[in-house]
Structure formats: structure tokens, C-alpha cells
């Protein structure tokens, strides 16, 4: 089976390519390398001793994408590609709407044209908005754009709606929406991990940079939340567990003897939360990191960050019952692998080593 991974050079994409290759799938990676590195693809090949076919292509150019589908027979698409910086999305809303929405619409159009109708989409817990009660199930309320605090999050919810409408209009299309909680950690090899450009927005990559001395101290955003220690609580999930969730989801397309609970008028859209179901506070994460790294993480308390809420964690039962998926790696594994990657790659990926790029040219 040939799986096209859009955004495969990124953090979650690269880990998922490893699991796909290990499971025996052929991987065709499409990426514009805007926010990622082709060195990640080299390292996926190193970890697995298998080849990835890589096309440098921006999904906003539909002709180029079409060209790839003319060259390759694709059985399913996993769509990671998209802009994802929450803060930036508020200053560049048009760029986020244009890029994220056009990319998925082009992808669906080209898939339809080539009769490839199996799509997994990376969604986010952000679609549940601010006024949600925990634990969050897939049936928790979704759907109010005003309840989401930033344009990035709104693109996720808008895309989910587009997928619903396409699935309802075409019963042959199978769509899987995976709503990620807080993906962190890195591959055990220390070869691939999260490599944010500039100042990290998210907690664990920021702690990782403090741990190796790249930043002086952690700023904890708020200590007056209604949580056990006053700091925000989130459902951190190891990126390898998350990646395995994608591999198990592919069974919905390729191994249909099992019963999966579908949504949508034509019963062809499937939604799963991917999180551990356990909430950890910012201080829990900092303390676990200090333990595994055997290092002190200096920190200060700052004001709350706009749009943050007390606590967010999921109920992972649907994914467990139907996909047979369980998150096996705990908070210590997450911190240990994050630290290992950061230590091995203090400057992130080294782009000197260019992968053999195939350009997706217009005919
Ligand atoms: C954020 C996004 C979410 C996105 C996810 C990707 C928001 C509102 N949500 O989730 O849409 O899918 O990242 O993983 O931005 N914190 C600090 N100091 C820091 C960074 C974070 O104290 O330097 C705290 C935050 O206040 C929060 C927790 O750490 O309580 C987790 O923050 P973060 O890693 O940014 O993830 P989310 O905000 O949960």
C-alpha cells in the first residue's frame, strides 16, 4: 500500500513515516519544507533502513499536486501539512486561512480526480473550544467558531466541516479526523524530534531549550488557574504513540471486518481523540523534566497567556475500544526522549545533508 504523507518532514509527520515504514507501507512524502527540514527525511530513512520518496511541493499549487498523483498510485493520504503557530495565526490570519484551507481543498480535489478516497486529517483538541468540560469525548460540543481563540484553531474546525460536507456528498470517500491533544517527546533514537524555528511557543520544546542552556529560564504562564497547583493542565501525548494511532486508523480503510463508529449522513467519517486521558500541570512537566535530565530548570511565573484555559484532557476510550490504541509512553518517557533529541541536536536539524529531492513539476 502506498501512503502519501503531506507534511511528512514535520514533527508528527516524520514520526508517522517511521511507523508506516516499519509497518510495511510505502511512503510518499510531500512537503514544501516551509517549517520543516529535509534532514528529517534522511533520518527517517536512517532509522528504518527504508526509502522515502520525497516530492518538494506546496499544496497550494494544485497542478503540481496533480502531477504527483499522475506519477504515483496512492492508496491513502495522511494530511499533516499546514501552518500551526497559534500566536502567529492572529497576526497573519489571511495567510492561515488561505494556506490551510486551500491546501486541504486542493488535496481533496486531486484525490477525487484520481479516485483515491481515503483521507486521515490531523485535527486538534482546539476544536473543542474554551468552554468545554473534561474529560473531553468525541461527542463533546464542537462547532462554535467564536469559541475558539485563534485563526489557527478556526482553520481546524473549518476543515473538519469541509470534510463532513465532502463525505456527505460522496459516500465512497472515507475520512478520519484525529484530534490530537498535546504531542511532545521524540523518537527513541534521538534522531528525529521537534525542531521549532525561533522561540518555541509550546511548553516542552521551551523546557528542552532551557535544559540545554539555549534559554535562561522557563516562563510559566499563570499560577492562579483552578487546578491542583494553579498552573495549566494538559493532556501530553508521546509523538510515537500518536503516530501509531495513525497506523491503526488505516485499518478503517484497509481492514473493514471490524466495526467502527462512523459519523456523517453516509456513515463515512470517523473521529477519534488521541491523548492519554491524564492531565499534567506545567509544574508536573517541569518537575519530570528535571528528574530525567538531572538538571534544574529555572523558572518564573508570568501573566496568563491569552486564550489559555484551566485544564484540557480527553477521554481516550473510543480510540482504545475501536482502534485498539493505547498510549503506552508516560510523562517521563516524553521528557527523556525530548531531552535526548535536544542534547543530540542542540541546533536542531543540520540541513547540509540534502535529500534526493524530486521536484513536482507542471507538465
Ligand atoms: C497549543 C494550542 C493548540 C495546539 C497545541 C499544539 C493554544 C490555545 N492552543 O496548546 O491549539 O494544537 O498547542 O501542541 O495555544 N506554557 C507555559 N510556558 C510556555 C509555554 C506554555 O507556561 O512557555 C503553558 C501554557 O500556558 C499551557 C501549557 O503550558 O498551560 C501547555 O501550553 P502549550 O504547550 O503551548 O500547548 P496548548 O496551549 O495546550
Coordinates of C-alpha atoms and ligand atoms in Angstrom, one line a residue:
X1 CA 0.0 0.0 0.0
X2 CA 1.2 3.5 -0.9
X3 CA 0.6 6.2 1.6
X4 CA 1.0 9.9 0.7
X5 CA 2.1 11.8 3.8
X6 CA 1.6 15.5 3.3
X7 CA 3.8 17.5 5.7
X8 CA 5.9 14.4 6.3
X9 CA 9.1 16.3 7.1
X10 CA 7.5 17.9 10.1
X11 CA 7.4 16.8 13.8
X12 CA 4.4 14.4 13.8
X13 CA 4.8 13.6 10.0
X14 CA 8.3 12.3 10.4
X15 CA 7.5 10.1 13.3
X16 CA 4.5 8.7 11.5
X17 CA 6.6 8.0 8.4
X18 CA 8.8 5.8 10.6
X19 CA 5.9 3.8 11.9
X20 CA 4.4 3.5 8.4
X21 CA 7.7 2.2 7.0
X22 CA 8.1 -0.2 10.0
X23 CA 4.6 -1.5 9.3
X24 CA 5.4 -2.3 5.7
X25 CA 3.8 0.7 3.9
X26 CA 5.4 2.5 1.1
X27 CA 5.7 6.2 1.9
X28 CA 5.5 9.1 -0.5
X29 CA 6.3 12.3 1.3
X30 CA 5.1 15.7 0.0
X31 CA 6.3 18.8 1.8
X32 CA 7.2 22.4 1.0
X33 CA 9.8 22.5 3.8
X34 CA 8.4 25.8 4.9
X35 CA 8.6 24.9 8.5
X36 CA 10.5 21.7 8.4
X37 CA 13.7 20.1 7.2
X38 CA 14.6 17.5 4.6
X39 CA 17.2 16.3 7.0
X40 CA 14.2 14.8 9.0
X41 CA 13.5 12.6 5.9
X42 CA 17.1 11.5 5.7
X43 CA 16.9 10.5 9.4
X44 CA 13.6 8.6 8.9
X45 CA 15.4 6.6 6.3
X46 CA 18.3 6.0 8.6
X47 CA 16.1 4.8 11.5
X48 CA 14.1 2.4 9.3
X49 CA 16.8 1.5 6.6
X50 CA 14.0 2.1 4.1
X51 CA 13.5 4.7 1.4
X52 CA 11.0 7.5 1.4
X53 CA 10.0 9.0 -2.0
X54 CA 10.1 12.8 -1.5
X55 CA 8.4 15.5 -3.6
X56 CA 9.1 19.1 -2.8
X57 CA 5.6 20.6 -3.4
X58 CA 3.5 23.3 -1.9
X59 CA -0.1 22.1 -1.8
X60 CA -1.5 25.5 -2.8
X61 CA -0.3 24.6 -6.4
X62 CA -2.9 22.1 -7.5
X63 CA -1.2 21.3 -10.8
X64 CA 2.0 20.2 -9.1
X65 CA 0.0 18.0 -6.7
X66 CA -1.9 16.5 -9.6
X67 CA 1.4 15.7 -11.2
X68 CA 2.4 13.6 -8.2
X69 CA -0.9 11.7 -8.3
X70 CA -0.2 11.0 -12.0
X71 CA 3.2 9.6 -11.2
X72 CA 2.2 7.6 -8.1
X73 CA -0.6 5.2 -7.3
X74 CA -1.8 6.5 -3.9
X75 CA -4.0 4.3 -1.6
X76 CA -4.5 6.8 1.2
X77 CA -3.4 10.3 2.2
X78 CA -2.4 11.5 5.7
X79 CA -2.7 15.2 5.8
X80 CA -0.4 16.9 8.3
X81 CA 0.6 19.9 6.2
X82 CA -0.5 23.2 7.4
X83 CA 0.6 26.3 9.3
X84 CA 0.3 25.7 13.1
X85 CA 1.6 28.6 15.2
X86 CA -1.2 29.8 17.3
X87 CA 0.2 33.2 18.1
X88 CA 1.4 33.9 14.5
X89 CA -2.1 33.0 13.2
X90 CA -3.6 36.0 15.0
X91 CA -1.1 38.4 13.3
X92 CA -1.4 36.6 9.9
X93 CA -5.0 35.4 9.7
X94 CA -5.3 35.6 5.9
X95 CA -2.1 33.5 5.4
X96 CA -3.5 30.9 7.7
X97 CA -6.9 30.7 6.1
X98 CA -5.5 30.8 2.6
X99 CA -2.8 28.2 3.1
X100 CA -4.6 25.7 5.4
X101 CA -8.0 25.8 3.6
X102 CA -6.7 25.9 0.1
X103 CA -4.2 23.0 0.8
X104 CA -6.9 20.6 2.0
X105 CA -9.3 21.6 -0.8
X106 CA -6.7 21.0 -3.4
X107 CA -5.8 17.7 -1.8
X108 CA -9.4 16.5 -1.8
X109 CA -10.0 17.7 -5.4
X110 CA -6.9 15.8 -6.7
X111 CA -7.7 12.7 -4.6
X112 CA -11.2 12.6 -6.1
X113 CA -9.8 13.1 -9.6
X114 CA -7.6 10.1 -9.1
X115 CA -10.2 8.0 -7.3
X116 CA -8.2 7.9 -4.1
X117 CA -10.8 8.3 -1.4
X118 CA -9.1 7.5 1.9
X119 CA -8.0 10.5 4.0
X120 CA -6.7 11.0 7.5
X121 CA -6.7 14.6 8.7
X122 CA -4.7 16.0 11.6
X123 CA -7.1 17.9 13.8
X124 CA -6.6 19.3 17.2
X125 CA -8.2 19.4 20.7
X126 CA -8.5 23.1 19.9
X127 CA -11.8 22.5 18.0
X128 CA -13.5 21.8 21.4
X129 CA -13.0 25.5 22.2
X130 CA -12.8 27.1 25.6
X131 CA -15.9 26.2 27.4
X132 CA -15.5 22.5 27.4
X133 CA -15.8 20.2 30.4
X134 CA -13.2 17.5 31.0
X135 CA -12.7 14.7 30.2
X136 CA -13.4 15.6 26.5
X137 CA -15.2 12.9 24.5
X138 CA -15.6 12.9 20.7
X139 CA -19.2 13.9 21.4
X140 CA -18.3 17.0 23.4
X141 CA -19.6 20.1 21.9
X142 CA -17.8 21.3 18.8
X143 CA -18.9 23.9 16.3
X144 CA -18.8 27.4 17.5
X145 CA -16.0 29.3 15.7
X146 CA -16.3 32.2 18.2
X147 CA -15.5 29.8 21.0
X148 CA -12.0 29.1 19.5
X149 CA -9.4 31.7 20.4
X150 CA -7.3 32.0 17.3
X151 CA -7.4 31.7 13.5
X152 CA -5.2 28.5 13.5
X153 CA -7.8 26.7 15.6
X154 CA -10.6 28.0 13.4
X155 CA -8.9 26.6 10.3
X156 CA -9.0 23.2 12.0
X157 CA -12.7 23.5 12.7
X158 CA -13.5 24.8 9.3
X159 CA -11.6 22.0 7.6
X160 CA -13.5 19.4 9.7
X161 CA -16.7 21.0 8.4
X162 CA -15.4 20.8 4.8
X163 CA -14.6 17.1 5.4
X164 CA -18.1 16.5 6.7
X165 CA -19.6 18.1 3.6
X166 CA -17.4 16.2 1.2
X167 CA -18.0 12.9 2.9
X168 CA -21.8 13.6 2.9
X169 CA -21.7 14.4 -0.8
X170 CA -19.7 11.3 -1.8
X171 CA -20.3 8.1 0.1
X172 CA -17.2 6.5 -1.3
X173 CA -15.0 8.9 0.5
X174 CA -13.7 7.7 3.9
X175 CA -12.5 10.4 6.2
X176 CA -10.8 10.0 9.5
X177 CA -10.4 13.0 11.8
X178 CA -7.8 12.6 14.6
X179 CA -8.0 15.2 17.3
X180 CA -4.5 15.5 18.9
X181 CA -4.1 16.7 22.4
X182 CA -0.5 17.9 23.2
X183 CA 2.0 16.0 21.2
X184 CA 5.5 16.0 22.7
X185 CA 8.6 13.8 23.1
X186 CA 10.8 12.4 20.3
X187 CA 11.9 9.1 18.7
X188 CA 13.9 6.8 21.0
X189 CA 16.9 7.0 18.5
X190 CA 17.3 10.7 19.3
X191 CA 17.5 11.3 15.5
X192 CA 14.1 12.9 15.0
X193 CA 12.1 15.2 17.2
X194 CA 10.6 18.7 17.4
X195 CA 12.7 21.4 15.9
X196 CA 10.7 24.7 16.2
X197 CA 12.1 27.7 14.3
X198 CA 12.7 30.7 16.6
X199 CA 11.3 30.9 20.1
X200 CA 9.2 27.8 20.9
X201 CA 5.5 28.5 21.5
X202 CA 4.8 25.3 23.2
X203 CA 5.8 24.2 26.7
X204 CA 8.0 21.1 26.2
X205 CA 10.3 22.4 23.4
X206 CA 10.8 25.6 25.5
X207 CA 11.8 23.5 28.6
X208 CA 14.1 21.5 26.3
X209 CA 15.9 24.6 25.3
X210 CA 16.2 25.8 28.9
X211 CA 17.6 22.3 29.8
X212 CA 20.5 22.6 27.3
X213 CA 21.2 26.3 28.2
X214 CA 19.8 27.8 25.0
X215 CA 17.3 29.8 27.0
X216 CA 17.8 31.1 30.5
X217 CA 14.5 30.3 32.2
X218 CA 11.0 28.9 31.7
X219 CA 8.2 31.4 31.8
X220 CA 5.1 29.8 33.4
X221 CA 2.0 31.5 32.1
X222 CA -0.2 31.9 35.1
X223 CA -0.2 30.3 38.6
X224 CA -3.8 31.2 39.5
X225 CA -5.7 28.6 37.4
X226 CA -8.3 26.5 39.0
X227 CA -6.1 23.4 39.1
X228 CA -4.2 21.5 41.8
X229 CA -1.1 23.8 41.7
X230 CA -2.5 26.8 39.9
X231 CA -0.7 26.1 36.6
X232 CA -2.5 24.9 33.4
X233 CA -3.2 21.2 33.0
X234 CA -3.0 19.5 29.6
X235 CA -3.0 16.0 28.1
X236 CA 0.5 15.5 26.8
X237 CA 0.9 12.6 24.4
X238 CA 4.1 11.0 23.2
X239 CA 4.6 11.6 19.5
X240 CA 5.4 7.9 18.9
X241 CA 2.1 6.8 20.5
X242 CA 0.3 9.4 18.4
X243 CA 2.0 8.2 15.2
X244 CA 0.9 4.6 16.0
X245 CA -2.6 5.9 16.3
X246 CA -2.4 6.8 12.6
X247 CA -1.2 3.3 11.6
X248 CA -4.1 1.7 13.5
X249 CA -6.6 4.1 11.9
X250 CA -5.5 2.9 8.5
X251 CA -7.3 -0.3 9.3
X252 CA -10.6 1.5 8.9
X253 CA -9.7 1.8 5.2
X254 CA -7.9 -1.4 4.5
X255 CA -9.3 -3.9 7.0
X256 CA -13.0 -3.4 7.3
X257 CA -14.1 -6.6 9.2
X258 CA -14.1 -4.6 12.4
X259 CA -16.9 -2.2 13.4
X260 CA -16.0 1.4 13.7
X261 CA -18.5 4.1 14.8
X262 CA -19.0 6.5 12.0
X263 CA -20.5 9.9 11.8
X264 CA -22.0 11.9 8.9
X265 CA -25.1 11.2 6.8
X266 CA -23.4 8.4 4.8
X267 CA -21.5 6.9 7.8
X268 CA -18.2 7.5 6.2
X269 CA -16.5 9.9 8.6
X270 CA -14.7 8.7 11.8
X271 CA -13.5 10.9 14.6
X272 CA -11.0 9.9 17.4
X273 CA -9.4 11.8 20.3
X274 CA -5.7 10.9 20.6
X275 CA -4.5 11.7 24.1
X276 CA -3.6 9.7 27.2
X277 CA -6.6 10.8 29.3
X278 CA -4.2 12.1 32.0
X279 CA -3.8 15.8 32.8
X280 CA -0.5 17.1 33.9
X281 CA 0.2 20.7 35.1
X282 CA 3.1 22.9 33.9
X283 CA 4.8 22.2 37.2
X284 CA 4.4 18.5 36.8
X285 CA 6.1 18.6 33.4
X286 CA 8.9 20.9 34.6
X287 CA 9.5 18.6 37.6
X288 CA 9.5 15.4 35.5
X289 CA 12.0 17.0 33.1
X290 CA 14.3 18.0 35.9
X291 CA 14.2 14.4 37.1
X292 CA 15.0 12.7 33.9
X293 CA 17.6 15.3 32.8
X294 CA 19.0 15.5 36.3
X295 CA 19.2 19.3 35.8
X296 CA 17.5 22.3 37.4
X297 CA 15.0 24.2 35.2
X298 CA 15.0 27.8 36.4
X299 CA 11.5 29.4 36.1
X300 CA 9.5 32.5 36.7
X301 CA 5.7 32.9 36.9
X302 CA 4.3 35.3 34.3
X303 CA 0.8 36.5 33.5
X304 CA -1.6 34.2 31.9
X305 CA -1.4 33.7 28.2
X306 CA -4.4 35.0 26.3
X307 CA -6.8 32.2 25.3
X308 CA -5.4 29.6 27.8
X309 CA -7.8 27.6 29.9
X310 CA -7.6 25.7 33.2
X311 CA -7.5 22.2 32.1
X312 CA -7.9 20.1 29.0
X313 CA -7.7 16.3 28.8
X314 CA -9.5 13.7 26.8
X315 CA -11.3 10.5 27.2
X316 CA -9.3 8.1 25.0
X317 CA -11.8 5.3 25.3
X318 CA -13.2 5.4 21.8
X319 CA -9.7 5.1 20.3
X320 CA -9.0 2.2 22.7
X321 CA -12.2 0.3 22.0
X322 CA -12.3 0.7 18.3
X323 CA -8.7 1.2 17.1
X324 CA -7.2 -0.9 19.8
X325 CA -4.9 2.0 20.5
X326 CA -3.4 2.7 23.9
X327 CA -0.8 5.4 24.7
X328 CA 2.0 3.4 26.3
X329 CA 4.6 6.1 27.0
X330 CA 4.4 8.1 30.2
X331 CA 5.4 11.6 31.1
X332 CA 8.9 10.5 31.9
X333 CA 9.3 8.9 28.5
X334 CA 8.1 12.1 26.9
X335 CA 10.6 14.2 28.8
X336 CA 13.5 11.7 28.4
X337 CA 13.2 11.4 24.6
X338 CA 12.7 15.2 24.3
X339 CA 15.9 15.8 26.2
X340 CA 17.8 13.2 24.3
X341 CA 16.8 14.8 20.9
X342 CA 17.6 18.3 22.2
X343 CA 21.1 17.2 23.5
X344 CA 21.9 15.3 20.3
X345 CA 20.7 18.2 18.1
X346 CA 21.4 21.4 20.1
X347 CA 20.9 23.5 16.9
X348 CA 18.0 21.4 15.5
X349 CA 18.4 19.6 12.2
X350 CA 21.5 20.2 10.2
X351 CA 20.4 21.0 6.6
X352 CA 23.8 20.3 5.0
X353 CA 22.8 16.8 4.1
X354 CA 20.3 17.2 1.3
X355 CA 17.9 14.5 0.5
X356 CA 17.5 13.5 -3.1
X357 CA 14.5 15.8 -3.9
X358 CA 12.1 15.1 -6.8
X359 CA 10.5 18.4 -7.8
X360 CA 6.9 18.1 -8.7
X361 CA 6.9 19.9 -12.0
X362 CA 4.0 21.1 -14.1
X363 CA 3.7 19.2 -17.3
Ligands
LIG1 C1 -1.4 24.8 22.0 C2 -2.5 25.3 21.1 C3 -3.2 24.2 20.4 C4 -2.2 23.4 19.6 C5 -1.1 22.8 20.6 C6 0.0 22.1 19.8 C7 -3.4 27.3 22.3 C8 -4.5 28.0 23.0 N1 -3.5 26.0 21.9 O1 -2.0 24.0 23.0 O2 -4.2 24.7 19.5 O3 -2.8 22.3 18.9 O4 -0.5 23.9 21.2 O5 0.7 21.3 20.7 O6 -2.4 27.9 22.1 N2 3.1 27.2 28.9 C9 3.9 27.9 29.8 N3 5.1 28.4 29.3 C10 5.4 28.3 28.0 C11 4.6 27.6 27.1 C12 3.4 27.1 27.6 O7 3.6 28.0 31.0 O8 6.5 28.8 27.6 C13 1.9 26.6 29.5 C14 0.6 27.0 28.8 O9 0.1 28.2 29.5 C15 -0.3 25.8 29.0 C16 0.7 24.6 28.9 O10 2.0 25.2 29.2 O11 -0.9 25.8 30.3 C17 0.7 24.0 27.5 O12 0.9 25.0 26.5 P1 1.3 24.6 25.0 O13 2.4 23.6 25.0 O14 1.5 25.9 24.3 O15 0.0 23.9 24.5 P2 -1.5 24.4 24.5 O16 -1.6 25.8 24.8 O17 -2.3 23.4 25.4

